PDB file of C-alpha atoms in Angstrom:
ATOM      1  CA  UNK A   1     -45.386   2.646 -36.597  1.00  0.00           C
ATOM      2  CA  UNK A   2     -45.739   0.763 -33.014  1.00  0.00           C
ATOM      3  CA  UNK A   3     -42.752  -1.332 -33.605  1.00  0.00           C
ATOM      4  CA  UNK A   4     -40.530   1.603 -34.707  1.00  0.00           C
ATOM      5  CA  UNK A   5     -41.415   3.742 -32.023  1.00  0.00           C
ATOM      6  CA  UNK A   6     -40.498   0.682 -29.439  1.00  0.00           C
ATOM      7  CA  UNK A   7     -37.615   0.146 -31.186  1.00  0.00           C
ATOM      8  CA  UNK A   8     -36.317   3.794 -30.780  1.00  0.00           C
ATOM      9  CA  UNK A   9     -37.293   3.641 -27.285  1.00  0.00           C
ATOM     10  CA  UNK A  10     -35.130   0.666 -26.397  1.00  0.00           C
ATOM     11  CA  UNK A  11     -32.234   1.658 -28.115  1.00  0.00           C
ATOM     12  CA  UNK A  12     -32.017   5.356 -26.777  1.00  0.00           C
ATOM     13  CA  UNK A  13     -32.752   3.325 -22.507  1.00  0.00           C
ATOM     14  CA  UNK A  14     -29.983   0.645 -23.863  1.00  0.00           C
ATOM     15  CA  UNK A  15     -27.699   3.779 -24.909  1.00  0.00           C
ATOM     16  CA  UNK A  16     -28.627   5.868 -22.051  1.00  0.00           C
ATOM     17  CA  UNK A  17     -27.776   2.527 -19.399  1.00  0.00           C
ATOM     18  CA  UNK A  18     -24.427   1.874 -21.704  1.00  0.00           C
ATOM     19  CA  UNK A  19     -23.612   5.677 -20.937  1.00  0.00           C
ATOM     20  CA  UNK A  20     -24.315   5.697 -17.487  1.00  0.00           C
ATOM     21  CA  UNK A  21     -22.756   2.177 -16.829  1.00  0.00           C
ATOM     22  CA  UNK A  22     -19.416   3.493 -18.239  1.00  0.00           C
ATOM     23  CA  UNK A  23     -19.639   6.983 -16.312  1.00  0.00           C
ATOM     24  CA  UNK A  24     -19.872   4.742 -13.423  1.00  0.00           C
ATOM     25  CA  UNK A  25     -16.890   2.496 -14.262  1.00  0.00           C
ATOM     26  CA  UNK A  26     -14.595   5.613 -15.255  1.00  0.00           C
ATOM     27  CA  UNK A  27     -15.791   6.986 -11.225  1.00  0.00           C
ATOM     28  CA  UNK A  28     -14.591   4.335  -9.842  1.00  0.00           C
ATOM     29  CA  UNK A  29     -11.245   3.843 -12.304  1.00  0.00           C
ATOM     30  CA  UNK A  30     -10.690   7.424 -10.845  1.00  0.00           C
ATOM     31  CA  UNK A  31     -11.141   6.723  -7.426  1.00  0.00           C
ATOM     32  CA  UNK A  32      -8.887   3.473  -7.392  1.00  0.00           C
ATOM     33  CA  UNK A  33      -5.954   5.554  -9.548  1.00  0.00           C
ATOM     34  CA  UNK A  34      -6.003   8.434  -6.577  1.00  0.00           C
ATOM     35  CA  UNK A  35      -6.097   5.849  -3.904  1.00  0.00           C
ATOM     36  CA  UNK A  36      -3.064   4.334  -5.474  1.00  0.00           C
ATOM     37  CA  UNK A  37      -1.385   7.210  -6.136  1.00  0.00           C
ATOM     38  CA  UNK A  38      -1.963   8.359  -2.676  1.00  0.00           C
ATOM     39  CA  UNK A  39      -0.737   5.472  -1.082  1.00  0.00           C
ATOM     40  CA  UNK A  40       2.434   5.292  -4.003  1.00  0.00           C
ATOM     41  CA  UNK A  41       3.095   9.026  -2.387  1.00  0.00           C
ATOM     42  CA  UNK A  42       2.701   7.472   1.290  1.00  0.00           C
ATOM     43  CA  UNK A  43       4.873   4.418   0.620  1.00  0.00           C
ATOM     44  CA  UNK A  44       7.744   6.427  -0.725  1.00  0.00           C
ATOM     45  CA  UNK A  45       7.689   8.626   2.158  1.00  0.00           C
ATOM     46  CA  UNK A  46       7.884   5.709   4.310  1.00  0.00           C
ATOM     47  CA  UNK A  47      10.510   4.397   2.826  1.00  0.00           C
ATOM     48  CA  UNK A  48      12.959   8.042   2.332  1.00  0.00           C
ATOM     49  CA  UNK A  49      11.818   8.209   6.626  1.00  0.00           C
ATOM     50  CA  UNK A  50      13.633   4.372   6.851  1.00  0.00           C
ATOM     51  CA  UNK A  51      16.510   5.379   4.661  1.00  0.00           C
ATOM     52  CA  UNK A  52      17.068   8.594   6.667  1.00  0.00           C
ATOM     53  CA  UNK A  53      16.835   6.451   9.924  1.00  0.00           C
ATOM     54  CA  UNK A  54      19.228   3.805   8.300  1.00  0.00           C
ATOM     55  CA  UNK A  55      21.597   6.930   7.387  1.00  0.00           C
ATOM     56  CA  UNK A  56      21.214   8.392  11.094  1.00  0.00           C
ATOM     57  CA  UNK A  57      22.157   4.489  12.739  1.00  0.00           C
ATOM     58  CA  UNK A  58      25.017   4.177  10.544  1.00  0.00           C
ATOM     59  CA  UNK A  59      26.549   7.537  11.296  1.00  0.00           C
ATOM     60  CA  UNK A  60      25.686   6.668  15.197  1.00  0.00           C
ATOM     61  CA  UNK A  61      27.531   3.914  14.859  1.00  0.00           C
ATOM     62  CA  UNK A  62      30.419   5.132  13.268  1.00  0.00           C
ATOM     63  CA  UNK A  63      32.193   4.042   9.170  1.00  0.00           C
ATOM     64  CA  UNK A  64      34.669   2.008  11.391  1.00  0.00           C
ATOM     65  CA  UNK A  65      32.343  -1.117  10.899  1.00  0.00           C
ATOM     66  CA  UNK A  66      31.726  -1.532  14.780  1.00  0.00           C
ATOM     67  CA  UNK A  67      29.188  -4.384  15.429  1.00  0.00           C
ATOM     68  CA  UNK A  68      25.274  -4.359  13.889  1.00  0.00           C
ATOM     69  CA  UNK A  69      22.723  -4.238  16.486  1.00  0.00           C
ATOM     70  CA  UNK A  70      21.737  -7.488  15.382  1.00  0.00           C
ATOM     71  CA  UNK A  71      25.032  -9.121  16.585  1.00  0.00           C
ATOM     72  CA  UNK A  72      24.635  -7.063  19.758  1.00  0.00           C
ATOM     73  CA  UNK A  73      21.356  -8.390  20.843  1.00  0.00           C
ATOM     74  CA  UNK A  74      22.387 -12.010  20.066  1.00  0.00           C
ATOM     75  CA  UNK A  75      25.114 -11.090  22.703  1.00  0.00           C
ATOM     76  CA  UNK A  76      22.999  -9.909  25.280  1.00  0.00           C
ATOM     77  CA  UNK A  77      20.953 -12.981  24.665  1.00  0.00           C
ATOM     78  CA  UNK A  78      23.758 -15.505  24.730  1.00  0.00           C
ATOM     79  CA  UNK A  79      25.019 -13.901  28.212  1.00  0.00           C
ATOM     80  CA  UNK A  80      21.560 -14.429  29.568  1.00  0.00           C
ATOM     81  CA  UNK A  81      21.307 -17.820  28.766  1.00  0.00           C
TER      82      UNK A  81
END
């Protein structure tokens, strides 16, 4: 009746530590999906504020295709030298 009883025992710990162990995992699963989410949600933001800035230098600079600032500032630096 000793064994049985021991037996029970263990198996209801090793089910209660397999329960517990996987309400721990699905936490942390949780917690890594919002974070990713969140910075997904941050990321796109980031990158409609660059589009909107690209959008705002282009209309600056006009449709007529006038120089890029990156040919401008090798200018500057070639007059320099």
């Amino acid at each position: 009746m000793q064994d049985s009883d021991d037996s029970k025992q263990s198996t209801a710990d090793m089910t209660a530590f397999v329960q517990n162990l996987l309400q721990q995992m699905q936490s942390r699963f949780q917690t890594m999906s919002e974070t990713i989410v969140t910075k997904i949600d941050e990321m796109g933001s980031r990158i409609n504020d660059l589009e909107q800035s690209i959008n705002e230098l282009k209309t600056e600079m006009g449709a007529d295709g006038s120089l890029s600032p990156i040919a401008s500032s090798q200018e500057k630096h070639e007059d320099s030298a």
